[in-house]
XYZ file of C-alpha atoms in Angstrom:
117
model
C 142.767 196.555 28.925
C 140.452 194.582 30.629
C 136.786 192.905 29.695
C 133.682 195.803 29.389
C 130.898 193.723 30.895
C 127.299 195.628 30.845
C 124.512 194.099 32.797
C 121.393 195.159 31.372
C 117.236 194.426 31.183
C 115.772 192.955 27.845
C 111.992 191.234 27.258
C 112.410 187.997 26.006
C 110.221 186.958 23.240
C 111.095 182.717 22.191
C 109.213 180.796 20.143
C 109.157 178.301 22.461
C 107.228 180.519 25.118
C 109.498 179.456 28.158
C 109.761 183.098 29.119
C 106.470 185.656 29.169
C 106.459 188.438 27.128
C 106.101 191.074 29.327
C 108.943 190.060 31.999
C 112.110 191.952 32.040
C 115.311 189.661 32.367
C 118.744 189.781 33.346
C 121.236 189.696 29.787
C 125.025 190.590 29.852
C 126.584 192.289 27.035
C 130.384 191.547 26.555
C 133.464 192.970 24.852
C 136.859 191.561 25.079
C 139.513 194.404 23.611
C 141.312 191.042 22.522
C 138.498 190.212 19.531
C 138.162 193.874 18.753
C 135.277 193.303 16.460
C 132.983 191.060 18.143
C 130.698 191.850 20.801
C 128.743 188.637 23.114
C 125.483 188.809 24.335
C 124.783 186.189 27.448
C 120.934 185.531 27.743
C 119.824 183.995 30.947
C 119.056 180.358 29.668
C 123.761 180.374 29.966
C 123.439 180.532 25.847
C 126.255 183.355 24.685
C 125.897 185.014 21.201
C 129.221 186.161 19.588
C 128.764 188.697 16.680
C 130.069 191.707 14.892
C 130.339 194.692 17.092
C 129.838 196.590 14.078
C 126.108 194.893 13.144
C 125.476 195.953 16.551
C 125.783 199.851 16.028
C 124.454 199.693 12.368
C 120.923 197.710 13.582
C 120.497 200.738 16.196
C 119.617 202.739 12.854
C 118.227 200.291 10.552
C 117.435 196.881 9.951
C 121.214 194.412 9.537
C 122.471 190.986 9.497
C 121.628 187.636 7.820
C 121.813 184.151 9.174
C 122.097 183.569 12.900
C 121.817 187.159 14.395
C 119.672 190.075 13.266
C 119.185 193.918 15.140
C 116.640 196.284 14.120
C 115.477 199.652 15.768
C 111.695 199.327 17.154
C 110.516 202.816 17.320
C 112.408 205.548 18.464
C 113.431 203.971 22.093
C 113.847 200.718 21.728
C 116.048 197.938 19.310
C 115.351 194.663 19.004
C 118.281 191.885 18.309
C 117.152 188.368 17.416
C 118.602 184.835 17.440
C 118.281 182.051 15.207
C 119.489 178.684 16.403
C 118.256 174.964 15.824
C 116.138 175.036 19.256
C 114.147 178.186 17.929
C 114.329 182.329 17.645
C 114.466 184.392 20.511
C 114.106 187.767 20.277
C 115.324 190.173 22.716
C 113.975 193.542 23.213
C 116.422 196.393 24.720
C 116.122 199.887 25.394
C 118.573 201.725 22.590
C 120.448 203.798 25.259
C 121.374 200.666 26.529
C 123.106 199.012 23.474
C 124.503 202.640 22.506
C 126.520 203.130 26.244
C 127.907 199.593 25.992
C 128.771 200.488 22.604
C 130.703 203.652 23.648
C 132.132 201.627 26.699
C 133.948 199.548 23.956
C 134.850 201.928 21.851
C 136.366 203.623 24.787
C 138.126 200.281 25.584
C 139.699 199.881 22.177
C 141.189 203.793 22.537
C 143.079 203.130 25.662
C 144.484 200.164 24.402
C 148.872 200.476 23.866
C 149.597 200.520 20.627
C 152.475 197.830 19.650
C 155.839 198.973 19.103
């Protein structure tokens, strides 16, 4: 099975204000059926988050994760996911439907997959 690769929009909020607020940017959300678990999230400064697939579809209904990566619903359209690093926290804004039909894309992925004899 190969790669599910979602281009979406997301507002950037950093802490180190390189990016304004109210500017949508290009982000790429990854699955690889090989690391079932783990989805990536490419922002455009090249920097790729790696983390569980499954914090993913839990922060679409309430606040998850600890540490380096944290999602959260904001309001009833939108969910926010946000990364800690040493350079800073940036916090990326999406529109739910978004996360939710890459989420279904993967979980479609993993179905179709052979099972091993």
């Amino acid at each position: 099975m190969s790669v599910v690769e979602q281009y979406a929009r997301a507002h950037i909020v950093t802490d180190a204000d390189r990016v304004e607020e109210d500017t949508a940017v290009p982000v790429v959300l990854r699955y690889d059926p090989d690391e079932p678990r783990s989805v990536r999230v490419g922002l455009p400064d090249r920097r790729e988050w790696t983390f569980s697939r499954t914090l993913l579809e839990q922060g679409l209904r309430a606040p998850s994760g600890t540490g380096e990566v944290r999602v959260w619903p904001c309001g009833r359209v939108q969910a926010v996911v946000e990364f800690h690093s040493a350079h800073g926290v940036s916090v990326v804004q999406f529109e739910s439907k978004t996360l939710l039909r890459f989420l279904r894309r993967t979980y479609m992925a993993t179905a179709q997959q052979p099972v091993p004899h």
